[in-house]
Short mmCIF file of C-alpha atoms in Angstrom, two decimals:
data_model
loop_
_atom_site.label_atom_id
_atom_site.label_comp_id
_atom_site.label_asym_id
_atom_site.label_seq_id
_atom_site.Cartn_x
_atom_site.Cartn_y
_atom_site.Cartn_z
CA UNK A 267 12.59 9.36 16.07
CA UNK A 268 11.20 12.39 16.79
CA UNK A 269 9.58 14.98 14.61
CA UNK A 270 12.06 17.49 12.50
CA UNK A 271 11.97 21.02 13.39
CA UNK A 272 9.91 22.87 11.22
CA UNK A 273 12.43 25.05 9.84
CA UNK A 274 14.37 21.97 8.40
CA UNK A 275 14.29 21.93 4.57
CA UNK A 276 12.21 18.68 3.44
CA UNK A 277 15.02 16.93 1.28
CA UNK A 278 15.91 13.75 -0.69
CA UNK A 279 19.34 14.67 -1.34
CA UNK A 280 21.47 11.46 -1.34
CA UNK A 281 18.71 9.24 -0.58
CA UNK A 282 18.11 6.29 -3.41
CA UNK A 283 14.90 5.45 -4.12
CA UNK A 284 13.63 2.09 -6.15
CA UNK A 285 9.98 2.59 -7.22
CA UNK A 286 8.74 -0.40 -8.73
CA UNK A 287 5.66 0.05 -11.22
CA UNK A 288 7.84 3.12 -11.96
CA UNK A 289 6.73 3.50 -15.33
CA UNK A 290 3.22 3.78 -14.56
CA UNK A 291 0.94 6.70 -14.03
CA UNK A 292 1.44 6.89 -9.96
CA UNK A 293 4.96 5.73 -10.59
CA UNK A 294 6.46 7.70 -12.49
CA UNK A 295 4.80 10.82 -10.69
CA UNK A 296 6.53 9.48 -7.42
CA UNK A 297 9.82 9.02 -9.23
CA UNK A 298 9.65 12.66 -10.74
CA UNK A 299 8.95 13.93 -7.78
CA UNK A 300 11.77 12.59 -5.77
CA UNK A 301 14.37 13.46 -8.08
CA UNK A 302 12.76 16.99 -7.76
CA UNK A 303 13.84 16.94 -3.99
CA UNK A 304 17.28 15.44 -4.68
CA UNK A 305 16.86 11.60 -4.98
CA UNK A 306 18.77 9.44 -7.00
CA UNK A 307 15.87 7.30 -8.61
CA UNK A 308 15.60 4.07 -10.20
CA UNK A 309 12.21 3.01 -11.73
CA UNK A 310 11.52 -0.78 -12.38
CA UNK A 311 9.38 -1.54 -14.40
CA UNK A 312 8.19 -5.06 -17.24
CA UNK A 313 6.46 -2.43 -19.22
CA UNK A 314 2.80 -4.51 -19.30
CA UNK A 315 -0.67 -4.21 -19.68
CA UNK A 316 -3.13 -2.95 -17.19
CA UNK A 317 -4.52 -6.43 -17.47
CA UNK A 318 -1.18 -8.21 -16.92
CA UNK A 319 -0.63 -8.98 -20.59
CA UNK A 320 2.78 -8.85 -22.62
CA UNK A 321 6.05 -7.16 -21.60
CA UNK A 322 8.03 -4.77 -23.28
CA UNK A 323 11.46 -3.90 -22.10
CA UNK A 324 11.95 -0.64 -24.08
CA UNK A 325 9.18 0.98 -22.19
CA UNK A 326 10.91 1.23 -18.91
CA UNK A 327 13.97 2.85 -20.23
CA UNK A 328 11.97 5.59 -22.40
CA UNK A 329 10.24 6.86 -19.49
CA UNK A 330 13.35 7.23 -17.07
CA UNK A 331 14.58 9.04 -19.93
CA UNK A 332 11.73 11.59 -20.03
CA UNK A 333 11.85 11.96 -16.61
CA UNK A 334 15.65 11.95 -16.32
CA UNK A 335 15.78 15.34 -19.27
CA UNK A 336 12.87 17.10 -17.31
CA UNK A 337 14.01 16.07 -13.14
CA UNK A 338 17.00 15.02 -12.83
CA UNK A 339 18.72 11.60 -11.98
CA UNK A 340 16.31 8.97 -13.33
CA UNK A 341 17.67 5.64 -14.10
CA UNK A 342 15.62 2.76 -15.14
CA UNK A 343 15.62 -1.01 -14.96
CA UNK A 344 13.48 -3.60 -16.69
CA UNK A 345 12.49 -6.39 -14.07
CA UNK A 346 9.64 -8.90 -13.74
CA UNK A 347 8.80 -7.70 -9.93
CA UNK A 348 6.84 -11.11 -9.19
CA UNK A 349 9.71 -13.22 -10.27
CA UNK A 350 11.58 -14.09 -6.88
CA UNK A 351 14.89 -14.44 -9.20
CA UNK A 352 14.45 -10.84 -10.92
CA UNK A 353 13.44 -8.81 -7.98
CA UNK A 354 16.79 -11.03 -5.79
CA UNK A 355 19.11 -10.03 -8.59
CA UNK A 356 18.15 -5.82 -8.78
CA UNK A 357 18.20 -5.80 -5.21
CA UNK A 358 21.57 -7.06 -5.35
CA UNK A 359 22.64 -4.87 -8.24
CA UNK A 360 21.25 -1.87 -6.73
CA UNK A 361 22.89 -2.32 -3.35
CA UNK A 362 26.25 -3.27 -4.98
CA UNK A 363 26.30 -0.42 -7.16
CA UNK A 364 24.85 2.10 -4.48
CA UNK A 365 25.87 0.56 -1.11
CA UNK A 366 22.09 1.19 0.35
CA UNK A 367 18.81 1.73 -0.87
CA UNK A 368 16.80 3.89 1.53
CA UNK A 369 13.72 3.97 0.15
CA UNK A 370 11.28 1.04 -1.74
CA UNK A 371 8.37 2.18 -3.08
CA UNK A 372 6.32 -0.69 -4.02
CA UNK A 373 3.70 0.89 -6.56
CA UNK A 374 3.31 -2.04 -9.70
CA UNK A 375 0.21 -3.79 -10.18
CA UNK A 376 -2.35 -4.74 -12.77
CA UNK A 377 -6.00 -5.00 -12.62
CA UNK A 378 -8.61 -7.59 -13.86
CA UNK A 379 -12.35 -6.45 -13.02
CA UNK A 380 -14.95 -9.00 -12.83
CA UNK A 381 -17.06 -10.27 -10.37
CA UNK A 382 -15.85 -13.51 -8.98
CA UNK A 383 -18.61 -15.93 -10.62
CA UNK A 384 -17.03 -14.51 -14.19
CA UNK A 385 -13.41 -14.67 -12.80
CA UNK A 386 -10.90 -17.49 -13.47
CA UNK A 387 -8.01 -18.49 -11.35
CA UNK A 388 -5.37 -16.82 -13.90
CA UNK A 389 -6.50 -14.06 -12.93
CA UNK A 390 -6.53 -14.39 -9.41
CA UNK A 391 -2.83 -15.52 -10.05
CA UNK A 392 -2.34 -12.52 -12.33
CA UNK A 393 -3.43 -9.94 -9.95
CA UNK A 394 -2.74 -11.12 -6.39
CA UNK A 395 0.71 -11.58 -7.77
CA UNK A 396 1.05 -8.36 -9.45
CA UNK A 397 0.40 -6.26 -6.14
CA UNK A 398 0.43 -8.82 -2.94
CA UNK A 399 3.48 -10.77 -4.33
CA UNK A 400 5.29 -8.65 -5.93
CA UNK A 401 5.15 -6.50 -2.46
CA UNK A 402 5.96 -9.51 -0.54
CA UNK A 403 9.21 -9.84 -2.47
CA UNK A 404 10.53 -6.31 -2.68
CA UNK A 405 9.85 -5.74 0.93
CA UNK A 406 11.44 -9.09 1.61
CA UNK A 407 14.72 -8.25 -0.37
CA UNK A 408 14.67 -4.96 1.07
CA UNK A 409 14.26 -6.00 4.90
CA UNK A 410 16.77 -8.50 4.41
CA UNK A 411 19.56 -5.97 3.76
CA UNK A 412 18.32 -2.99 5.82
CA UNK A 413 18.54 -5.36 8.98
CA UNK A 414 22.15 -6.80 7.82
CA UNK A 415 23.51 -2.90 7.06
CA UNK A 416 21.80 -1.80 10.37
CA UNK A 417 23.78 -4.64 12.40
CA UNK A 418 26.71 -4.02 11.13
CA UNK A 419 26.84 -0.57 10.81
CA UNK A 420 24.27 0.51 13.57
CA UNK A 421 21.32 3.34 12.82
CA UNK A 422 19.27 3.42 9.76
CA UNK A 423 17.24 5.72 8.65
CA UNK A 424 15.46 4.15 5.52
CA UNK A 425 11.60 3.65 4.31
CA UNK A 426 9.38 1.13 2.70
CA UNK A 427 5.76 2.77 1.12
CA UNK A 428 3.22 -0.31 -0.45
CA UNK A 429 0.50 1.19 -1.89
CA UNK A 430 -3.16 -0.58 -1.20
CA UNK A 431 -6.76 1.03 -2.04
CA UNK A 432 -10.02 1.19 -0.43
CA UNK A 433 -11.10 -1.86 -2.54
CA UNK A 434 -9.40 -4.14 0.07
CA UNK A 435 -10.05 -1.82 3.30
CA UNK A 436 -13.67 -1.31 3.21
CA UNK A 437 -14.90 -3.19 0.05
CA UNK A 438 -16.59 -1.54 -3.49
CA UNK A 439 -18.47 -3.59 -5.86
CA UNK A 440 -16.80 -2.63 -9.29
CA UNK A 441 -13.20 -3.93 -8.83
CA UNK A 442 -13.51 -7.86 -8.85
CA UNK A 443 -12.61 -9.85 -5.43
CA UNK A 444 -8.96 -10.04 -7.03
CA UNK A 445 -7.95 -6.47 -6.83
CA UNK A 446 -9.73 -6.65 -3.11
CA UNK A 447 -8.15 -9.49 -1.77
CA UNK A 448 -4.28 -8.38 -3.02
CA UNK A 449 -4.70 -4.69 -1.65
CA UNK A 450 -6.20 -6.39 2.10
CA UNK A 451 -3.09 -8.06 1.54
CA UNK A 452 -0.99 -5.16 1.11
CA UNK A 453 -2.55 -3.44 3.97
CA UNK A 454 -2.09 -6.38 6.67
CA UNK A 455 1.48 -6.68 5.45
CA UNK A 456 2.05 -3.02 6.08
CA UNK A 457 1.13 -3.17 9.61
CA UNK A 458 2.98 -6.11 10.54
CA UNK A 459 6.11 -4.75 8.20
CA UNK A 460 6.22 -1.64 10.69
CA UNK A 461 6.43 -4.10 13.66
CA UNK A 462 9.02 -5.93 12.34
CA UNK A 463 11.41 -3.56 11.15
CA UNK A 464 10.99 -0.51 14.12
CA UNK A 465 14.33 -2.11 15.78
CA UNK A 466 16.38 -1.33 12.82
CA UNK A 467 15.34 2.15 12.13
CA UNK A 468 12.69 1.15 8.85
CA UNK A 469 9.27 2.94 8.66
CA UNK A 470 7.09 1.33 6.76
CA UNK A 471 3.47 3.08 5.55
CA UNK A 472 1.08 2.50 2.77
CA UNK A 473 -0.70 5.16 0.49
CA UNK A 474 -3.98 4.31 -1.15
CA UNK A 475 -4.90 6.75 -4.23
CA UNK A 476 -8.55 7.49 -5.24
CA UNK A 477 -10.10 8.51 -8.94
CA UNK A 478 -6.29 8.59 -9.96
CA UNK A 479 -6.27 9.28 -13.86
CA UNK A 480 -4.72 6.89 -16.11
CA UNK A 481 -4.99 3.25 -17.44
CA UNK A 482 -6.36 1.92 -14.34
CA UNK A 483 -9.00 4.76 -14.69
CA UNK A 484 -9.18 4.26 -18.46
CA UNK A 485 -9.59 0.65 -17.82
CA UNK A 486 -13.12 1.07 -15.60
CA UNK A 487 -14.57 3.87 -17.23
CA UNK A 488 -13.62 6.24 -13.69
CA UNK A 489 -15.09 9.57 -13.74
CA UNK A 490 -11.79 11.65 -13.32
CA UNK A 491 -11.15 15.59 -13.97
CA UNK A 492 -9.64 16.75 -16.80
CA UNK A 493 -5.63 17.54 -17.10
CA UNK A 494 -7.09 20.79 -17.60
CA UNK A 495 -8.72 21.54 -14.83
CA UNK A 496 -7.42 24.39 -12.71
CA UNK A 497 -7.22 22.09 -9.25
CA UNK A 498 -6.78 18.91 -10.94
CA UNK A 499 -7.96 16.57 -8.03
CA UNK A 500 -6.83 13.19 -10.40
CA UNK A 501 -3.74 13.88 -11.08
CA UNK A 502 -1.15 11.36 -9.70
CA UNK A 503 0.74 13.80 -8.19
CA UNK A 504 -1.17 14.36 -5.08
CA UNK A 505 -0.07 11.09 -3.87
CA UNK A 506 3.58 11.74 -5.36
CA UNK A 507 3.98 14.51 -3.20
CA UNK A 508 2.81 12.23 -0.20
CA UNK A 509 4.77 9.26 -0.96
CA UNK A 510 7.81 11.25 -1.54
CA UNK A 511 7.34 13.09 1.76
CA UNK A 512 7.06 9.73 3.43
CA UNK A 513 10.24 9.08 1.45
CA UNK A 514 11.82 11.77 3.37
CA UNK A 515 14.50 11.13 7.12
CA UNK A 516 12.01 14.21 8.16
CA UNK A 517 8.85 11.58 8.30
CA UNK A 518 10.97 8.95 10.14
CA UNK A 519 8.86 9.46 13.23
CA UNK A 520 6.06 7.96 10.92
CA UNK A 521 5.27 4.25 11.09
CA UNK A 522 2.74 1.64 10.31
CA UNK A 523 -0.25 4.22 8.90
CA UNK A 524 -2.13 3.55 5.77
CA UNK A 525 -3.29 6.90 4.17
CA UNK A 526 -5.78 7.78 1.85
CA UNK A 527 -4.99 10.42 -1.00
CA UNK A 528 -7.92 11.83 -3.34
CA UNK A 529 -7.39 14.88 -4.90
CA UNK A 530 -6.28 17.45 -1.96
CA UNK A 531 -7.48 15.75 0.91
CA UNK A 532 -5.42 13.26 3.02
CA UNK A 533 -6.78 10.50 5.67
CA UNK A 534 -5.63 8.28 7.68
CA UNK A 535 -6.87 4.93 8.42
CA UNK A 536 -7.83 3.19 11.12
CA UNK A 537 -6.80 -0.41 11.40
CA UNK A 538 -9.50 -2.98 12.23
CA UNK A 539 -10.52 -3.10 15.92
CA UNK A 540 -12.89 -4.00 17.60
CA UNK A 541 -15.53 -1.51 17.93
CA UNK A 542 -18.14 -2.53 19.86
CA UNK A 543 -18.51 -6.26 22.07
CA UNK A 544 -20.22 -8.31 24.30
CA UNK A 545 -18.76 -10.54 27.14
CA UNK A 546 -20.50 -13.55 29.01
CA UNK A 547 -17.38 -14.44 30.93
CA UNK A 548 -18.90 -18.35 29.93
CA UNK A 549 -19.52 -20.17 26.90
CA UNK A 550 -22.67 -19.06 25.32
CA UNK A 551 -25.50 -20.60 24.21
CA UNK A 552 -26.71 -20.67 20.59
CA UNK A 553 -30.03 -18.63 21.75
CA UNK A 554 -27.70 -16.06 23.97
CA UNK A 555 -25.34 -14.97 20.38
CA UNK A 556 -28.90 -14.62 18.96
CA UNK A 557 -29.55 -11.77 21.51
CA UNK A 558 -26.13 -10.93 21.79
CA UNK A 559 -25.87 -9.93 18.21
CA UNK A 560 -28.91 -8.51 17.86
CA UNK A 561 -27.36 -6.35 20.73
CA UNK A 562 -24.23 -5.23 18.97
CA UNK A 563 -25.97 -4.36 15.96
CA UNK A 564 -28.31 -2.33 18.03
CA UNK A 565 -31.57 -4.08 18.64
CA UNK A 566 -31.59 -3.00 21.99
CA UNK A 567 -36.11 -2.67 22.10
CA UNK A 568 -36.37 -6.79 21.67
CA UNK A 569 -33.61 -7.49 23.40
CA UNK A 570 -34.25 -5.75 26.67
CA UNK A 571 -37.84 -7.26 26.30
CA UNK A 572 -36.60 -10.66 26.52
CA UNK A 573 -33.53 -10.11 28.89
CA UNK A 574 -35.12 -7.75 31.58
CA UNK A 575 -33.74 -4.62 32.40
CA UNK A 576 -31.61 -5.56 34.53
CA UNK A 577 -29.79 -8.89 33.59
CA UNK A 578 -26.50 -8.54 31.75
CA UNK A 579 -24.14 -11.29 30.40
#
């Protein structure tokens, strides 16, 4: 698809949009901001901890109330997003009631920060599952029935947006090997999401959000701006407005990015590649990937000593 002329209003009139994790801080900025632009939203939500503790049903619904009086048409749903039977059952609710729903936002998750000599397996469990999982099975229910309508009905036009971090990009020593490990997840499924579903009209992208107040924040002692603050560079609505532009048929020519939001600057990602390499042509020998990775990493003074300057792999 190509790019939108400029002079076409960004809109998400008639769209539907499903943000799960909708009651949280990033979530329910996405959801506000999308019914701003027209959206009919649905939040999901179990109403936990940031740890992964407890549920409370009422919490969903009080939020898509607040944001239903001050944005317009917020709806809200309690579901257990890494139970395979819960997320099944609102994805066939929603697509009942609705007939499509053309844009997943898959922003729940909970957080458990220790390093991994302190950490237990519940709460690798408790983690992995809140973010990696519970991706894995909206995007799954999703697919499913965006590549059904799309065969039947031919075209599409609708969007999936994960949302990883830099903790499972490039690595940071305060989040626990938990949070790292789901979010790498997140990112890899991303990529190969956008693969997958380019014949049948889905984009798929992922946003990662940096020094983001709230719990999360709260929960790690982050150094965030104040609500007061004229710019406001923590708020979660800087990567509202980019998730709901993503959200948009006017960033369908988008597909298979992972950007980085913090405060007013946006980044994109590059995926791994390789960067830099060395080729024999032949198997090596142990003392050749001695000098060979000495090489890459830039020992070129000892390795030319030993190798000539002439002789090459």
């Amino acid at each position: 698809m190509k790019a939108s002329a400029l002079s076409v209003p960004v809109s998400l009139k008639g769209r539907v949009v499903l943000v799960t994790g909708g009651a949280g801080d990033i979530g329910s900025s996405i959801a506000a901001r999308a019914a701003s632009l027209g959206a009919t939203v649905v939040i999901a939500d179990n109403g936990t901890s940031v740890t992964g503790g407890g549920q409370d049903p009422e919490y969903v619904t009080s939020v898509a109330k607040r944001l239903a009086d001050a944005h317009g048409a917020v709806s809200g749903r309690f579901c257990d997003v890494t139970s395979a039977e819960q997320v099944e059952a609102m994805f066939a609710d929603l697509f009942e009631r609705h007939g499509n729903v053309d844009v997943v936002v898959a922003a729940a998750g909970t957080l458990r920060v220790s390093p991994i000599w302190e950490s237990t397996l519940d709460d690798w469990r408790t983690v992995v599952d809140s973010h990696a999982t519970h991706t894995y099975l909206v995007a799954a229910a999703a697919c499913r029935r965006w590549r059904a309508n799309c065969e039947q009905r031919g075209g599409s036009s609708c969007s999936l947006i994960t949302f990883t971090a830099a903790t499972g990009l490039v690595g940071r020593p305060d989040l626990g090997v938990t949070h790292a490990a789901a979010k790498g997840a997140i990112a890899a499924m991303t990529l190969e999401l956008a693969h997958e579903m380019y014949p049948y009209g889905v984009t798929v992208n992922a946003v990662t959000a940096a020094n983001v107040r709230g719990r999360m924040a709260d929960h790690v002692s982050a150094r965030v701006s104040e609500e007061g603050d004229p710019f406001d560079g923590s708020s979660p609505d800087h990567a509202a407005l980019l998730s709901a532009y993503l959200a948009t048929e006017d960033a369908g020519w988008i597909t298979g990015q992972v950007f980085r939001v913090m405060g007013g600057m946006i980044g994109r990602y590059s995926p791994w590649e390789v960067k830099e390499s060395i080729d024999k042509q032949d198997f090596w020998s142990i003392e050749e990937v001695r000098l060979g990775l000495r090489r890459l990493h830039g020992a070129y003074p000892e390795y030319k000593a030993l190798q000539g300057p002439h002789r090459e792999f």
